[in-house]
Amino acid sequence: MNKFKSYICGVHPVNKIMIKLKDGFSGERALVLPRMIVEKMERDPLCSMLHITDIGYYPKAKHHFRERTEPINQYVFIYCIDGAGWYRMNRQEYTVSANQYFILPAGVPHAYGADESCPWTIYWIHFKGKIASFYAKEANHPVDIKPELHSRINTRINLFEEIFNTLKNGYNNENLRYAFSMFHFYLGTLRYMQQYRDANNADAESENIVEIAIHYMKENLEKRINIHEFAEQMGYSPSYFSASFRKRTGHSPLTYFNLLKIQQACLLLDTTGMKINQICYKIGFDDTFYFSRLFTKMMGMSPREYRKSKKG
């Protein structure tokens, strides 16, 4: 395990800088808040309750591995949306699958890494604060966040992006307080997951197979899902599901899924400074050339041309 070519998820326990080996992960994003900003937050009456020290996103993080024999004073949140991984603490090892998260407690030696054959895609956050232990309670084992009829996974992912972008825009007091107020809510959607889902609960009787399928697609924009997996999730045969979906929408399920992905790509091109390859991974494509071809086919112009046209 000494030949890994990756950003390591986290900070050096002494000088708090991002540790980088030879290569990063294609499409990755990460922010490490400066020490002086962290110390400033620890003195702030609002931010001292709960604040982020590091935040990032690693897609298909092959060979990702981190071991801390000397514990750090931060909690480590990792949310796996695809692939698989593992973590170890207190001499016990856990496996992590897609749609699961866990929080490693502060002050405890630990190790974690991506599965060798199916590396995870993760959102990760290091955080501290007077109430941090409350949100970490009961999350030191893998917790499921399964897509279902009334799940709000995509809303939560957009919330992560808002936190990330707010911090990326600067470390003034207003940005920091807003970001960490949102982070308080973000952790609340996990700690009280059922209440979070019920708050936006539509009348189940008004739902039909196509509406349920479209909701499921929106909850899984960062993944690759084939027609058999869609049909299985809906509880129908692939042929019946495809025919029903096409009759209602005029598109096959996979075409509609790609339309939603490109719609999300347009939103990211319009509203963020994310690079093309970062957006590619964010909507579940590993191949930037394929993504550009699909985007051009559906939008009549390349992603770069689209972004340039919006700036005009």
mmCIF file of C-alpha atoms in Angstrom:
data_model
loop_
_atom_site.group_PDB
_atom_site.id
_atom_site.type_symbol
_atom_site.label_atom_id
_atom_site.label_comp_id
_atom_site.label_asym_id
_atom_site.label_seq_id
_atom_site.Cartn_x
_atom_site.Cartn_y
_atom_site.Cartn_z
ATOM 1 C CA MET A 1 0.000 0.000 0.000
ATOM 2 C CA ASN A 2 2.908 2.377 -0.617
ATOM 3 C CA LYS A 3 2.290 2.905 -4.334
ATOM 4 C CA PHE A 4 -0.981 4.746 -4.173
ATOM 5 C CA LYS A 5 -1.426 7.570 -6.662
ATOM 6 C CA SER A 6 -4.112 9.706 -5.089
ATOM 7 C CA TYR A 7 -5.015 12.641 -2.936
ATOM 8 C CA ILE A 8 -5.402 11.372 0.546
ATOM 9 C CA CYS A 9 -8.753 12.298 2.031
ATOM 10 C CA GLY A 10 -7.854 14.587 4.893
ATOM 11 C CA VAL A 11 -5.155 16.685 6.452
ATOM 12 C CA HIS A 12 -1.788 16.161 8.018
ATOM 13 C CA PRO A 13 -2.309 15.922 11.795
ATOM 14 C CA VAL A 14 0.478 18.438 12.487
ATOM 15 C CA ASN A 15 0.582 21.109 9.794
ATOM 16 C CA LYS A 16 -2.925 20.676 8.375
ATOM 17 C CA ILE A 17 -2.032 20.668 4.710
ATOM 18 C CA MET A 18 -3.497 18.450 2.035
ATOM 19 C CA ILE A 19 -1.242 15.481 1.403
ATOM 20 C CA LYS A 20 -0.795 14.697 -2.269
ATOM 21 C CA LEU A 21 1.056 11.797 -3.757
ATOM 22 C CA LYS A 22 1.700 11.517 -7.494
ATOM 23 C CA ASP A 23 -1.701 11.907 -9.079
ATOM 24 C CA GLY A 24 -5.160 12.986 -8.024
ATOM 25 C CA PHE A 25 -8.454 11.450 -9.015
ATOM 26 C CA SER A 26 -9.922 12.653 -12.282
ATOM 27 C CA GLY A 27 -12.822 14.966 -11.488
ATOM 28 C CA GLU A 28 -11.903 15.437 -7.837
ATOM 29 C CA ARG A 29 -12.552 18.609 -5.832
ATOM 30 C CA ALA A 30 -11.270 19.510 -2.396
ATOM 31 C CA LEU A 31 -10.898 22.466 -0.040
ATOM 32 C CA VAL A 32 -8.731 22.636 3.057
ATOM 33 C CA LEU A 33 -9.489 25.642 5.229
ATOM 34 C CA PRO A 34 -6.381 27.530 6.437
ATOM 35 C CA ARG A 35 -5.375 27.090 10.058
ATOM 36 C CA MET A 36 -5.975 30.769 10.848
ATOM 37 C CA ILE A 37 -9.562 30.463 9.543
ATOM 38 C CA VAL A 38 -10.193 27.335 11.635
ATOM 39 C CA GLU A 39 -8.877 29.104 14.729
ATOM 40 C CA LYS A 40 -11.094 32.088 13.918
ATOM 41 C CA MET A 41 -14.138 29.811 13.694
ATOM 42 C CA GLU A 42 -13.321 28.249 17.048
ATOM 43 C CA ARG A 43 -13.671 31.703 18.625
ATOM 44 C CA ASP A 44 -16.900 32.579 16.816
ATOM 45 C CA PRO A 45 -20.068 32.055 18.917
ATOM 46 C CA LEU A 46 -21.955 30.492 15.993
ATOM 47 C CA CYS A 47 -19.235 28.652 14.053
ATOM 48 C CA SER A 48 -17.669 27.229 17.217
ATOM 49 C CA MET A 49 -20.751 25.041 17.613
ATOM 50 C CA LEU A 50 -20.137 23.222 14.318
ATOM 51 C CA HIS A 51 -17.646 23.945 11.567
ATOM 52 C CA ILE A 52 -15.882 22.306 8.641
ATOM 53 C CA THR A 53 -12.099 22.090 8.335
ATOM 54 C CA ASP A 54 -11.869 20.089 5.077
ATOM 55 C CA ILE A 55 -14.387 19.166 2.385
ATOM 56 C CA GLY A 56 -14.217 17.308 -0.912
ATOM 57 C CA TYR A 57 -15.512 14.928 -3.537
ATOM 58 C CA TYR A 58 -13.558 11.982 -4.984
ATOM 59 C CA PRO A 59 -15.044 10.098 -7.981
ATOM 60 C CA LYS A 60 -13.916 6.527 -8.685
ATOM 61 C CA ALA A 61 -11.136 6.933 -6.121
ATOM 62 C CA LYS A 62 -8.978 3.983 -7.155
ATOM 63 C CA HIS A 63 -6.251 3.117 -4.613
ATOM 64 C CA HIS A 64 -7.611 5.661 -2.145
ATOM 65 C CA PHE A 65 -6.217 4.843 1.298
ATOM 66 C CA ARG A 66 -5.626 6.707 4.545
ATOM 67 C CA GLU A 67 -4.366 5.470 7.899
ATOM 68 C CA ARG A 68 -3.941 7.600 11.013
ATOM 69 C CA THR A 69 -2.130 5.881 13.846
ATOM 70 C CA GLU A 70 -1.976 9.252 15.610
ATOM 71 C CA PRO A 71 -5.588 10.410 16.063
ATOM 72 C CA ILE A 72 -6.801 13.817 14.902
ATOM 73 C CA ASN A 73 -9.208 16.155 16.675
ATOM 74 C CA GLN A 74 -11.736 16.182 13.825
ATOM 75 C CA TYR A 75 -14.684 13.982 12.958
ATOM 76 C CA VAL A 76 -14.468 12.383 9.510
ATOM 77 C CA PHE A 77 -17.692 12.080 7.508
ATOM 78 C CA ILE A 78 -17.626 9.898 4.378
ATOM 79 C CA TYR A 79 -20.671 9.333 2.155
ATOM 80 C CA CYS A 80 -20.277 6.615 -0.482
ATOM 81 C CA ILE A 81 -22.646 7.115 -3.413
ATOM 82 C CA ASP A 82 -21.160 4.476 -5.707
ATOM 83 C CA GLY A 83 -18.690 1.599 -5.575
ATOM 84 C CA ALA A 84 -17.447 0.274 -2.259
ATOM 85 C CA GLY A 85 -14.821 0.741 0.425
ATOM 86 C CA TRP A 86 -13.955 -0.071 4.005
ATOM 87 C CA TYR A 87 -12.814 1.482 7.280
ATOM 88 C CA ARG A 88 -11.230 0.245 10.486
ATOM 89 C CA MET A 89 -11.180 1.535 14.053
ATOM 90 C CA ASN A 90 -10.978 0.007 17.509
ATOM 91 C CA ARG A 91 -9.710 -3.226 15.893
ATOM 92 C CA GLN A 92 -12.964 -3.675 13.997
ATOM 93 C CA GLU A 93 -13.301 -3.391 10.227
ATOM 94 C CA TYR A 94 -16.463 -2.426 8.321
ATOM 95 C CA THR A 95 -17.324 -2.670 4.640
ATOM 96 C CA VAL A 96 -19.067 0.265 2.987
ATOM 97 C CA SER A 97 -21.361 -0.004 -0.040
ATOM 98 C CA ALA A 98 -23.079 2.504 -2.289
ATOM 99 C CA ASN A 99 -25.737 4.613 -0.526
ATOM 100 C CA GLN A 100 -24.087 4.420 2.881
ATOM 101 C CA TYR A 101 -22.283 6.920 5.089
ATOM 102 C CA PHE A 102 -20.306 6.773 8.314
ATOM 103 C CA ILE A 103 -18.648 9.217 10.707
ATOM 104 C CA LEU A 104 -15.338 8.425 12.373
ATOM 105 C CA PRO A 105 -15.054 9.901 15.870
ATOM 106 C CA ALA A 106 -12.369 12.408 16.767
ATOM 107 C CA GLY A 107 -9.451 11.224 18.841
ATOM 108 C CA VAL A 108 -9.527 7.616 17.638
ATOM 109 C CA PRO A 109 -6.901 6.004 15.369
ATOM 110 C CA HIS A 110 -8.442 4.736 12.149
ATOM 111 C CA ALA A 111 -7.897 3.681 8.557
ATOM 112 C CA TYR A 112 -10.090 3.668 5.463
ATOM 113 C CA GLY A 113 -9.840 3.046 1.763
ATOM 114 C CA ALA A 114 -11.512 2.217 -1.523
ATOM 115 C CA ASP A 115 -12.345 -1.294 -2.615
ATOM 116 C CA GLU A 116 -9.669 -2.522 -5.030
ATOM 117 C CA SER A 117 -12.037 -3.936 -7.651
ATOM 118 C CA CYS A 118 -14.876 -1.405 -7.340
ATOM 119 C CA PRO A 119 -13.484 1.855 -5.872
ATOM 120 C CA TRP A 120 -15.880 4.162 -4.157
ATOM 121 C CA THR A 121 -17.113 7.602 -5.165
ATOM 122 C CA ILE A 122 -17.359 9.678 -2.010
ATOM 123 C CA TYR A 123 -18.325 13.013 -0.559
ATOM 124 C CA TRP A 124 -16.217 13.685 2.520
ATOM 125 C CA ILE A 125 -16.064 16.312 5.256
ATOM 126 C CA HIS A 126 -13.842 16.825 8.285
ATOM 127 C CA PHE A 127 -15.600 18.811 11.009
ATOM 128 C CA LYS A 128 -15.343 19.977 14.607
ATOM 129 C CA GLY A 129 -17.387 21.921 17.129
ATOM 130 C CA LYS A 130 -19.114 21.776 20.467
ATOM 131 C CA ILE A 131 -22.082 19.803 19.089
ATOM 132 C CA ALA A 132 -20.128 17.690 16.574
ATOM 133 C CA SER A 133 -20.285 14.611 18.791
ATOM 134 C CA PHE A 134 -24.100 14.761 18.785
ATOM 135 C CA TYR A 135 -24.291 14.319 15.010
ATOM 136 C CA ALA A 136 -21.586 11.663 15.032
ATOM 137 C CA LYS A 137 -23.423 9.597 17.629
ATOM 138 C CA GLU A 138 -24.574 6.215 16.312
ATOM 139 C CA ALA A 139 -22.925 6.853 12.927
ATOM 140 C CA ASN A 140 -19.668 5.020 13.557
ATOM 141 C CA HIS A 141 -21.171 2.067 11.671
ATOM 142 C CA PRO A 142 -22.382 2.231 8.036
ATOM 143 C CA VAL A 143 -25.795 3.931 7.791
ATOM 144 C CA ASP A 144 -28.042 3.368 4.767
ATOM 145 C CA ILE A 145 -29.343 6.197 2.567
ATOM 146 C CA LYS A 146 -31.357 4.112 0.139
ATOM 147 C CA PRO A 147 -33.183 5.759 -2.779
ATOM 148 C CA GLU A 148 -36.926 5.229 -2.439
ATOM 149 C CA LEU A 149 -40.216 6.883 -3.337
ATOM 150 C CA HIS A 150 -39.848 9.830 -0.963
ATOM 151 C CA SER A 151 -36.078 10.021 -0.588
ATOM 152 C CA ARG A 152 -34.426 13.413 -1.167
ATOM 153 C CA ILE A 153 -30.881 12.352 -2.000
ATOM 154 C CA ASN A 154 -30.412 14.774 -4.875
ATOM 155 C CA THR A 155 -31.580 17.656 -2.676
ATOM 156 C CA ARG A 156 -28.964 16.697 -0.090
ATOM 157 C CA ILE A 157 -26.243 16.493 -2.754
ATOM 158 C CA ASN A 158 -27.188 19.969 -3.977
ATOM 159 C CA LEU A 159 -26.907 21.167 -0.390
ATOM 160 C CA PHE A 160 -23.362 19.768 -0.230
ATOM 161 C CA GLU A 161 -22.536 21.687 -3.414
ATOM 162 C CA GLU A 162 -23.900 24.907 -1.917
ATOM 163 C CA ILE A 163 -21.735 24.447 1.169
ATOM 164 C CA PHE A 164 -18.681 23.716 -0.972
ATOM 165 C CA ASN A 165 -19.257 26.668 -3.310
ATOM 166 C CA THR A 166 -19.914 29.067 -0.442
ATOM 167 C CA LEU A 167 -16.590 28.171 1.164
ATOM 168 C CA LYS A 168 -14.871 28.313 -2.213
ATOM 169 C CA ASN A 169 -16.135 31.887 -2.641
ATOM 170 C CA GLY A 170 -14.204 33.161 0.383
ATOM 171 C CA TYR A 171 -13.727 33.012 4.136
ATOM 172 C CA ASN A 172 -15.458 36.171 5.299
ATOM 173 C CA ASN A 173 -17.688 35.889 8.370
ATOM 174 C CA GLU A 174 -20.930 35.847 6.391
ATOM 175 C CA ASN A 175 -19.778 33.031 4.110
ATOM 176 C CA LEU A 176 -18.508 30.947 6.998
ATOM 177 C CA ARG A 177 -21.635 31.373 9.088
ATOM 178 C CA TYR A 178 -23.928 30.640 6.164
ATOM 179 C CA ALA A 179 -21.934 27.548 5.128
ATOM 180 C CA PHE A 180 -21.942 26.098 8.604
ATOM 181 C CA SER A 181 -25.608 26.872 9.180
ATOM 182 C CA MET A 182 -26.263 24.816 6.053
ATOM 183 C CA PHE A 183 -23.927 22.105 7.342
ATOM 184 C CA HIS A 184 -25.970 21.937 10.539
ATOM 185 C CA PHE A 185 -29.029 21.278 8.360
ATOM 186 C CA TYR A 186 -27.073 18.819 6.175
ATOM 187 C CA LEU A 187 -26.180 16.662 9.170
ATOM 188 C CA GLY A 188 -29.751 17.006 10.428
ATOM 189 C CA THR A 189 -31.072 15.452 7.204
ATOM 190 C CA LEU A 190 -28.964 12.403 8.041
ATOM 191 C CA ARG A 191 -29.539 12.256 11.787
ATOM 192 C CA TYR A 192 -33.313 12.637 11.272
ATOM 193 C CA MET A 193 -33.592 11.020 7.861
ATOM 194 C CA GLN A 194 -37.183 9.861 8.120
ATOM 195 C CA GLN A 195 -38.407 13.270 9.250
ATOM 196 C CA TYR A 196 -36.458 14.849 6.388
ATOM 197 C CA ARG A 197 -38.196 12.554 3.896
ATOM 198 C CA ASP A 198 -41.642 12.878 5.454
ATOM 199 C CA ALA A 199 -41.467 16.685 5.336
ATOM 200 C CA ASN A 200 -41.651 16.518 1.543
ATOM 201 C CA ASN A 201 -43.895 13.479 1.358
ATOM 202 C CA ALA A 202 -46.343 13.570 -1.528
ATOM 203 C CA ASP A 203 -49.537 11.545 -1.582
ATOM 204 C CA ALA A 204 -48.366 8.063 -2.488
ATOM 205 C CA GLU A 205 -51.667 7.240 -4.146
ATOM 206 C CA SER A 206 -51.098 9.941 -6.776
ATOM 207 C CA GLU A 207 -47.809 8.355 -7.854
ATOM 208 C CA ASN A 208 -47.567 5.988 -10.798
ATOM 209 C CA ILE A 209 -44.828 3.808 -12.191
ATOM 210 C CA VAL A 210 -43.400 6.524 -14.461
ATOM 211 C CA GLU A 211 -43.408 9.258 -11.800
ATOM 212 C CA ILE A 212 -41.726 6.881 -9.383
ATOM 213 C CA ALA A 213 -39.138 5.917 -12.013
ATOM 214 C CA ILE A 214 -38.341 9.555 -12.833
ATOM 215 C CA HIS A 215 -37.923 10.325 -9.145
ATOM 216 C CA TYR A 216 -35.578 7.344 -8.853
ATOM 217 C CA MET A 217 -33.570 8.630 -11.831
ATOM 218 C CA LYS A 218 -33.191 12.064 -10.243
ATOM 219 C CA GLU A 219 -31.977 10.446 -7.035
ATOM 220 C CA ASN A 220 -29.275 8.549 -8.946
ATOM 221 C CA LEU A 221 -27.918 11.028 -11.495
ATOM 222 C CA GLU A 222 -24.336 10.241 -10.480
ATOM 223 C CA LYS A 223 -24.689 6.538 -11.280
ATOM 224 C CA ARG A 224 -24.843 4.290 -14.318
ATOM 225 C CA ILE A 225 -28.036 2.214 -14.246
ATOM 226 C CA ASN A 226 -29.172 -0.197 -16.954
ATOM 227 C CA ILE A 227 -32.727 -1.039 -17.978
ATOM 228 C CA HIS A 228 -32.777 -4.303 -15.994
ATOM 229 C CA GLU A 229 -31.843 -2.442 -12.803
ATOM 230 C CA PHE A 230 -34.529 0.182 -13.417
ATOM 231 C CA ALA A 231 -37.159 -2.485 -14.060
ATOM 232 C CA GLU A 232 -36.147 -4.469 -10.990
ATOM 233 C CA GLN A 233 -36.388 -1.350 -8.826
ATOM 234 C CA MET A 234 -39.903 -0.696 -10.143
ATOM 235 C CA GLY A 235 -40.952 -4.330 -9.742
ATOM 236 C CA TYR A 236 -41.771 -4.995 -13.397
ATOM 237 C CA SER A 237 -40.228 -6.830 -16.322
ATOM 238 C CA PRO A 238 -37.869 -4.752 -18.505
ATOM 239 C CA SER A 239 -40.227 -4.998 -21.499
ATOM 240 C CA TYR A 240 -43.337 -3.888 -19.580
ATOM 241 C CA PHE A 241 -41.501 -1.103 -17.780
ATOM 242 C CA SER A 242 -39.918 0.202 -21.009
ATOM 243 C CA ALA A 243 -43.223 0.150 -22.892
ATOM 244 C CA SER A 244 -45.061 1.938 -20.063
ATOM 245 C CA PHE A 245 -42.342 4.539 -19.728
ATOM 246 C CA ARG A 246 -42.143 5.243 -23.471
ATOM 247 C CA LYS A 247 -45.934 5.518 -23.746
ATOM 248 C CA ARG A 248 -46.022 8.167 -21.004
ATOM 249 C CA THR A 249 -42.888 10.170 -21.892
ATOM 250 C CA GLY A 250 -42.161 9.451 -25.546
ATOM 251 C CA HIS A 251 -38.638 8.300 -24.622
ATOM 252 C CA SER A 252 -37.027 5.080 -23.520
ATOM 253 C CA PRO A 253 -36.012 4.993 -19.842
ATOM 254 C CA LEU A 254 -32.291 5.214 -20.638
ATOM 255 C CA THR A 255 -32.756 8.099 -23.069
ATOM 256 C CA TYR A 256 -34.820 9.968 -20.479
ATOM 257 C CA PHE A 257 -32.184 9.236 -17.828
ATOM 258 C CA ASN A 258 -29.515 10.735 -20.096
ATOM 259 C CA LEU A 259 -31.727 13.764 -20.746
ATOM 260 C CA LEU A 260 -31.897 14.358 -16.984
ATOM 261 C CA LYS A 261 -28.124 13.970 -16.738
ATOM 262 C CA ILE A 262 -27.529 16.517 -19.506
ATOM 263 C CA GLN A 263 -30.064 18.844 -17.894
ATOM 264 C CA GLN A 264 -28.037 18.640 -14.680
ATOM 265 C CA ALA A 265 -24.824 19.207 -16.650
ATOM 266 C CA CYS A 266 -26.328 22.398 -18.112
ATOM 267 C CA LEU A 267 -27.212 23.587 -14.622
ATOM 268 C CA LEU A 268 -23.663 22.973 -13.418
ATOM 269 C CA LEU A 269 -22.205 24.705 -16.473
ATOM 270 C CA ASP A 270 -24.517 27.681 -15.849
ATOM 271 C CA THR A 271 -24.096 28.065 -12.114
ATOM 272 C CA THR A 272 -20.659 26.716 -11.136
ATOM 273 C CA GLY A 273 -17.052 26.991 -12.181
ATOM 274 C CA MET A 274 -16.609 23.222 -12.230
ATOM 275 C CA LYS A 275 -14.373 21.879 -14.985
ATOM 276 C CA ILE A 276 -15.856 19.762 -17.774
ATOM 277 C CA ASN A 277 -14.282 16.543 -16.468
ATOM 278 C CA GLN A 278 -15.606 17.277 -12.964
ATOM 279 C CA ILE A 279 -19.123 17.711 -14.323
ATOM 280 C CA CYS A 280 -18.689 14.516 -16.347
ATOM 281 C CA TYR A 281 -18.123 12.475 -13.185
ATOM 282 C CA LYS A 282 -20.839 14.343 -11.284
ATOM 283 C CA ILE A 283 -23.467 12.999 -13.688
ATOM 284 C CA GLY A 284 -22.150 9.446 -13.791
ATOM 285 C CA PHE A 285 -19.898 9.300 -16.858
ATOM 286 C CA ASP A 286 -16.313 8.039 -16.755
ATOM 287 C CA ASP A 287 -15.466 9.063 -20.328
ATOM 288 C CA THR A 288 -15.308 12.808 -21.028
ATOM 289 C CA PHE A 289 -15.325 12.215 -24.788
ATOM 290 C CA TYR A 290 -18.546 10.203 -24.564
ATOM 291 C CA PHE A 291 -20.062 12.875 -22.328
ATOM 292 C CA SER A 292 -19.149 15.620 -24.830
ATOM 293 C CA ARG A 293 -20.600 13.644 -27.732
ATOM 294 C CA LEU A 294 -23.843 12.968 -25.863
ATOM 295 C CA PHE A 295 -24.095 16.586 -24.745
ATOM 296 C CA THR A 296 -23.534 17.823 -28.305
ATOM 297 C CA LYS A 297 -26.132 15.407 -29.655
ATOM 298 C CA MET A 298 -28.778 16.569 -27.187
ATOM 299 C CA MET A 299 -27.943 20.283 -26.964
ATOM 300 C CA GLY A 300 -26.619 20.988 -30.472
ATOM 301 C CA MET A 301 -23.304 22.276 -29.133
ATOM 302 C CA SER A 302 -20.404 21.041 -27.015
ATOM 303 C CA PRO A 303 -20.229 21.691 -23.251
ATOM 304 C CA ARG A 304 -17.535 24.337 -23.815
ATOM 305 C CA GLU A 305 -19.591 26.070 -26.482
ATOM 306 C CA TYR A 306 -22.658 25.958 -24.226
ATOM 307 C CA ARG A 307 -20.791 27.593 -21.338
ATOM 308 C CA LYS A 308 -19.323 30.222 -23.643
ATOM 309 C CA SER A 309 -22.758 31.031 -25.087
ATOM 310 C CA LYS A 310 -24.189 31.611 -21.603
ATOM 311 C CA LYS A 311 -21.394 34.039 -20.755
ATOM 312 C CA GLY A 312 -22.386 36.169 -23.744
#
